[in-house]
Short mmCIF file of C-alpha atoms in Angstrom, two decimals:
data_model
loop_
_atom_site.label_atom_id
_atom_site.label_comp_id
_atom_site.label_asym_id
_atom_site.label_seq_id
_atom_site.Cartn_x
_atom_site.Cartn_y
_atom_site.Cartn_z
CA PRO A 1 -34.18 17.23 -35.79
CA GLU A 2 -32.18 19.98 -37.50
CA MET A 3 -34.54 22.36 -39.31
CA ALA A 4 -34.30 24.20 -42.63
CA LYS A 5 -35.57 27.77 -42.49
CA GLY A 6 -38.47 28.79 -44.69
CA VAL A 7 -38.70 32.19 -46.38
CA GLN A 8 -42.13 33.52 -47.27
CA LYS A 9 -42.51 34.49 -50.93
CA SER A 10 -45.66 35.77 -52.59
CA GLY A 11 -47.15 35.20 -56.04
CA LYS A 12 -46.92 32.20 -58.30
CA MET A 13 -43.74 30.17 -57.78
CA ARG A 14 -41.40 28.59 -60.33
CA ILE A 15 -39.96 25.25 -59.29
CA GLY A 16 -37.16 23.70 -61.33
CA PHE A 17 -36.49 19.96 -61.37
CA SER A 18 -33.16 18.65 -62.66
CA ASN A 19 -33.65 14.92 -63.27
CA GLY A 20 -30.26 13.20 -63.64
CA PHE A 21 -31.69 10.76 -66.17
CA SER A 22 -35.05 9.21 -67.01
CA GLY A 23 -34.05 5.81 -68.35
CA ASN A 24 -36.03 3.47 -66.09
CA THR A 25 -39.56 2.90 -64.77
CA TRP A 26 -38.78 4.32 -61.31
CA ARG A 27 -37.91 7.68 -62.90
CA THR A 28 -40.96 7.51 -65.18
CA GLN A 29 -43.22 6.90 -62.18
CA ASN A 30 -41.51 9.57 -60.08
CA LEU A 31 -41.82 12.18 -62.85
CA ALA A 32 -45.47 11.29 -63.57
CA SER A 33 -46.38 11.69 -59.89
CA MET A 34 -44.57 15.06 -59.76
CA GLN A 35 -46.37 16.27 -62.89
CA SER A 36 -49.76 15.25 -61.51
CA GLU A 37 -48.95 17.03 -58.20
CA ALA A 38 -47.93 20.16 -60.16
CA ALA A 39 -51.10 19.99 -62.29
CA ALA A 40 -53.22 19.88 -59.12
CA ASN A 41 -51.42 23.03 -57.89
CA LYS A 42 -51.00 24.95 -61.16
CA ASP A 43 -52.43 28.10 -59.60
CA LYS A 44 -49.58 28.04 -57.04
CA TYR A 45 -46.53 27.10 -59.11
CA ASP A 46 -45.10 26.06 -62.47
CA LEU A 47 -42.84 23.00 -62.63
CA ILE A 48 -39.92 23.27 -65.09
CA THR A 49 -38.26 19.89 -65.75
CA VAL A 50 -34.89 19.21 -67.40
CA ASP A 51 -33.28 15.82 -68.09
CA GLY A 52 -29.53 15.23 -67.67
CA GLN A 53 -29.69 12.03 -69.78
CA GLY A 54 -27.19 10.31 -67.49
CA ASP A 55 -24.50 12.89 -68.31
CA ILE A 56 -22.92 14.60 -65.28
CA THR A 57 -21.75 17.67 -67.23
CA LYS A 58 -25.15 18.14 -68.87
CA GLN A 59 -26.83 18.01 -65.48
CA VAL A 60 -24.55 20.71 -64.04
CA ASN A 61 -25.35 22.89 -67.10
CA ASP A 62 -29.08 22.16 -66.61
CA ILE A 63 -28.87 23.39 -63.00
CA GLU A 64 -27.01 26.53 -64.12
CA ASP A 65 -29.82 27.17 -66.65
CA LEU A 66 -32.50 26.82 -63.97
CA ILE A 67 -30.58 29.27 -61.74
CA ALA A 68 -30.46 31.72 -64.69
CA GLN A 69 -34.24 31.32 -65.06
CA ASN A 70 -34.63 32.59 -61.45
CA VAL A 71 -36.53 29.58 -60.13
CA ASP A 72 -37.73 29.90 -56.53
CA ALA A 73 -36.84 26.31 -55.66
CA LEU A 74 -34.58 23.74 -57.28
CA LEU A 75 -35.24 20.01 -56.98
CA VAL A 76 -32.46 17.63 -58.05
CA ILE A 77 -31.83 13.90 -58.42
CA PRO A 78 -28.04 14.15 -58.81
CA ASN A 79 -26.10 11.85 -61.14
CA SER A 80 -23.02 12.67 -59.06
CA GLY A 81 -23.23 13.69 -55.41
CA THR A 82 -20.01 15.69 -55.76
CA ALA A 83 -20.27 17.31 -59.23
CA VAL A 84 -23.52 19.15 -58.41
CA VAL A 85 -22.19 20.71 -55.18
CA PRO A 86 -20.80 23.97 -56.68
CA ALA A 87 -24.01 24.51 -58.69
CA LEU A 88 -26.21 23.92 -55.61
CA ARG A 89 -24.03 26.30 -53.60
CA LYS A 90 -24.47 28.92 -56.34
CA ALA A 91 -28.26 28.39 -56.28
CA THR A 92 -28.38 28.80 -52.48
CA LYS A 93 -26.36 32.05 -52.75
CA ALA A 94 -28.92 33.27 -55.31
CA GLY A 95 -31.67 32.76 -52.70
CA ILE A 96 -33.07 29.57 -54.28
CA MET A 97 -34.38 26.76 -52.02
CA THR A 98 -32.37 23.65 -52.97
CA ILE A 99 -33.96 20.24 -52.39
CA PRO A 100 -32.00 17.24 -53.65
CA PHE A 101 -33.84 13.94 -53.29
CA ASN A 102 -33.46 10.19 -53.88
CA LEU A 103 -29.66 10.24 -54.45
CA PRO A 104 -27.38 11.82 -51.83
CA VAL A 105 -25.27 14.95 -52.22
CA GLU A 106 -21.90 15.31 -50.50
CA GLY A 107 -21.81 17.68 -47.53
CA GLU A 108 -24.81 19.83 -46.70
CA ASN A 109 -24.81 22.43 -49.47
CA TRP A 110 -28.59 22.31 -49.79
CA THR A 111 -31.72 23.47 -47.96
CA ALA A 112 -33.42 20.11 -47.32
CA PHE A 113 -32.87 16.50 -48.44
CA ILE A 114 -35.48 13.79 -49.03
CA GLY A 115 -34.52 10.15 -49.34
CA THR A 116 -33.67 6.82 -47.80
CA ASP A 117 -30.32 6.01 -46.16
CA PRO A 118 -28.25 4.11 -48.75
CA LYS A 119 -25.70 2.78 -46.21
CA LYS A 120 -28.54 1.23 -44.17
CA LYS A 121 -30.19 -0.14 -47.30
CA GLY A 122 -26.86 -1.61 -48.38
CA ALA A 123 -26.29 -3.22 -44.99
CA THR A 124 -29.79 -4.76 -45.04
CA THR A 125 -29.38 -6.20 -48.54
CA GLY A 126 -25.79 -7.28 -47.83
CA LYS A 127 -26.88 -9.20 -44.74
CA PHE A 128 -29.72 -10.83 -46.69
CA LEU A 129 -27.33 -12.05 -49.41
CA ASN A 130 -24.71 -13.20 -46.90
CA ASP A 131 -27.32 -15.17 -44.92
CA ALA A 132 -28.97 -16.61 -48.04
CA LEU A 133 -25.57 -18.04 -49.00
CA GLY A 134 -24.72 -19.21 -45.48
CA GLY A 135 -21.75 -16.82 -45.37
CA LYS A 136 -19.88 -18.38 -48.28
CA GLY A 137 -20.03 -18.19 -52.05
CA LYS A 138 -18.96 -16.21 -55.11
CA ILE A 139 -21.01 -13.09 -55.87
CA VAL A 140 -21.15 -10.32 -58.44
CA ALA A 141 -22.37 -6.78 -57.73
CA LEU A 142 -24.25 -4.45 -60.09
CA GLY A 143 -24.70 -0.74 -59.35
CA GLY A 144 -26.44 2.26 -60.89
CA LEU A 145 -25.15 5.16 -62.96
CA PRO A 146 -21.33 5.33 -63.10
CA GLY A 147 -19.93 7.44 -60.26
CA ASN A 148 -23.21 7.97 -58.35
CA SER A 149 -22.83 8.34 -54.59
CA TYR A 150 -25.95 6.31 -53.74
CA THR A 151 -24.51 3.07 -55.15
CA ALA A 152 -21.14 3.83 -53.51
CA ASP A 153 -22.80 4.20 -50.08
CA CYS A 154 -25.07 1.17 -50.63
CA TRP A 155 -22.16 -1.03 -51.65
CA ALA A 156 -20.05 0.19 -48.70
CA GLY A 157 -22.94 -0.77 -46.39
CA ALA A 158 -23.33 -4.19 -48.03
CA GLN A 159 -19.66 -5.07 -47.68
CA THR A 160 -19.79 -4.58 -43.89
CA GLN A 161 -22.16 -7.58 -43.74
CA PHE A 162 -20.21 -10.12 -45.80
CA GLU A 163 -18.47 -12.92 -43.91
CA PRO A 164 -14.92 -13.89 -45.02
CA GLY A 165 -16.37 -16.77 -47.08
CA ILE A 166 -18.07 -14.34 -49.49
CA GLU A 167 -15.89 -13.71 -52.54
CA VAL A 168 -16.72 -10.68 -54.69
CA LEU A 169 -15.86 -11.63 -58.28
CA ALA A 170 -16.70 -8.27 -59.88
CA PHE A 171 -18.50 -4.96 -59.40
CA LYS A 172 -20.03 -3.36 -62.52
CA ASP A 173 -22.12 -0.28 -63.31
CA ALA A 174 -25.46 -1.19 -64.92
CA SER A 175 -27.21 2.22 -64.76
CA TRP A 176 -30.37 0.83 -63.07
CA GLN A 177 -31.55 -0.31 -66.49
CA GLU A 178 -32.78 -3.86 -67.02
CA ASP A 179 -31.49 -4.21 -70.61
CA LYS A 180 -28.06 -2.88 -69.68
CA ALA A 181 -27.83 -5.14 -66.62
CA LYS A 182 -28.67 -8.16 -68.81
CA VAL A 183 -25.73 -7.37 -71.14
CA VAL A 184 -23.34 -6.70 -68.22
CA MET A 185 -24.39 -9.97 -66.54
CA ALA A 186 -23.99 -11.99 -69.77
CA ASP A 187 -20.32 -10.90 -69.83
CA LEU A 188 -19.89 -11.87 -66.17
CA ILE A 189 -21.46 -15.29 -66.80
CA ALA A 190 -19.00 -15.85 -69.64
CA ALA A 191 -16.08 -14.83 -67.38
CA TYR A 192 -17.09 -16.73 -64.23
CA PRO A 193 -18.36 -20.32 -64.40
CA GLU A 194 -19.68 -20.12 -60.83
CA ILE A 195 -21.85 -17.24 -59.57
CA ASP A 196 -23.73 -18.01 -56.35
CA GLY A 197 -25.35 -14.65 -55.65
CA ILE A 198 -26.05 -11.21 -57.13
CA TRP A 199 -25.95 -8.00 -55.12
CA CYS A 200 -27.78 -5.02 -56.69
CA ASP A 201 -28.97 -1.70 -55.24
CA GLY A 202 -31.81 -1.52 -57.79
CA GLY A 203 -34.44 -4.05 -58.82
CA GLN A 204 -34.02 -3.26 -62.52
CA ASP A 205 -30.39 -4.44 -62.33
CA ALA A 206 -31.42 -7.61 -60.50
CA ALA A 207 -34.16 -8.45 -63.03
CA GLY A 208 -31.78 -7.96 -65.97
CA ALA A 209 -29.04 -10.04 -64.32
CA LEU A 210 -31.44 -12.89 -63.52
CA LYS A 211 -32.77 -12.90 -67.10
CA ALA A 212 -29.17 -13.27 -68.31
CA LEU A 213 -28.81 -16.35 -66.07
CA MET A 214 -32.02 -17.76 -67.57
CA ASP A 215 -30.74 -17.13 -71.12
CA ALA A 216 -27.56 -19.01 -70.21
CA ASN A 217 -29.58 -21.93 -68.79
CA ARG A 218 -28.06 -21.36 -65.36
CA PRO A 219 -30.06 -21.83 -62.16
CA LEU A 220 -31.32 -18.63 -60.52
CA VAL A 221 -29.49 -17.57 -57.37
CA PRO A 222 -30.23 -15.24 -54.43
CA ALA A 223 -30.35 -11.58 -55.52
CA THR A 224 -31.04 -8.19 -53.93
CA GLY A 225 -32.74 -5.04 -55.19
CA ASP A 226 -35.65 -2.73 -54.43
CA ASP A 227 -39.42 -2.75 -54.97
CA TYR A 228 -39.38 -3.08 -58.77
CA ASN A 229 -42.45 -4.91 -60.02
CA GLY A 230 -40.51 -6.58 -62.86
CA LEU A 231 -38.32 -8.32 -60.27
CA PHE A 232 -41.29 -9.45 -58.15
CA LYS A 233 -43.05 -10.91 -61.21
CA LEU A 234 -39.90 -12.75 -62.26
CA TYR A 235 -39.54 -14.19 -58.74
CA ASP A 236 -43.16 -15.39 -58.72
CA ALA A 237 -42.78 -17.04 -62.11
CA GLN A 238 -39.41 -18.72 -61.43
CA LYS A 239 -39.17 -19.57 -57.71
CA ALA A 240 -40.77 -23.03 -58.05
CA ALA A 241 -38.24 -24.17 -60.67
CA ASN A 242 -35.23 -22.68 -58.81
CA PRO A 243 -34.95 -23.99 -55.23
CA LYS A 244 -32.04 -21.66 -54.28
CA PHE A 245 -33.69 -18.52 -55.72
CA LYS A 246 -34.49 -15.85 -53.12
CA ILE A 247 -34.81 -12.07 -53.37
CA GLY A 248 -34.16 -9.46 -50.70
CA CYS A 249 -35.56 -6.00 -51.46
CA VAL A 250 -35.69 -2.65 -49.65
CA SER A 251 -38.26 -0.10 -50.83
CA GLU A 252 -37.21 3.08 -52.66
CA PRO A 253 -40.46 5.12 -52.82
CA SER A 254 -41.12 6.70 -56.23
CA TRP A 255 -43.20 9.41 -54.52
CA GLU A 256 -40.07 11.09 -53.09
CA GLY A 257 -40.45 13.77 -55.81
CA VAL A 258 -43.95 14.66 -54.58
CA VAL A 259 -42.58 15.02 -51.03
CA ALA A 260 -39.81 17.25 -52.45
CA LEU A 261 -42.39 19.47 -54.21
CA ARG A 262 -44.50 19.78 -51.06
CA THR A 263 -41.39 20.53 -49.02
CA ALA A 264 -40.41 23.30 -51.47
CA MET A 265 -43.85 24.91 -51.17
CA LYS A 266 -43.76 24.71 -47.36
CA LEU A 267 -40.35 26.45 -47.33
CA LEU A 268 -41.57 29.12 -49.78
CA SER A 269 -44.59 29.80 -47.58
CA GLY A 270 -42.26 30.59 -44.66
CA GLN A 271 -42.53 27.26 -42.83
CA ASP A 272 -39.46 25.54 -41.35
CA VAL A 273 -39.05 21.88 -42.30
CA PRO A 274 -36.73 19.08 -41.09
CA LYS A 275 -33.41 19.31 -42.95
CA ARG A 276 -33.49 15.55 -43.65
CA GLN A 277 -36.72 13.69 -44.41
#
């Protein structure tokens, strides 16, 4: 595989983490695991965390601030895979190791990337939904934060798997937040009397959408997502009463941040690492 070059630095390191937002349990878990990793290595580095609060402009400013603080490495979960590119390029020019993870960044203006392949994930979930519906039916799709490149790639992958009998009624942003997805889905239920399936790239969206169906006294339908415990519990509780209810999930590991931290420290100790992990 293509390798990223390490540069040996001495002394205690400063690692910045620009979190695009922290509004769901995946982010909470990811951040907690990163903080516990940093606490176990506090003699080696300090972890400085900033939260973009779902705002693309704020996140770019956050990254600029971390560059100004002369961090040795910069970890990022980007709200927008395009908007952060100039800031990451600036960080690289300043000699900072840049390690985006979880959500993709356009081009290769970074040192190393850690994450799953959203197009593959989308194709897997798209095929599941298509097959669960026997290649025909009306579906709605719910994505993550507005404008994020992960959902765009996932959804592109999913659409390659739909047979002509699958009709997409609507695609909506639901920010990977269960409460928001429930509200979005309630509007879709009001607009469309027949919804046979729900495509989501995140389990939080799927759980919220399914709860909206329950509130509307509609039968539960096949849905996709990731390994969100709230979705698994809902499936366990409701599958017996809903014969058509199936879920298709692809894991999105919340320990990607820990891998990103370890990758940063390897690079800063002079080791080369695979450019994509």
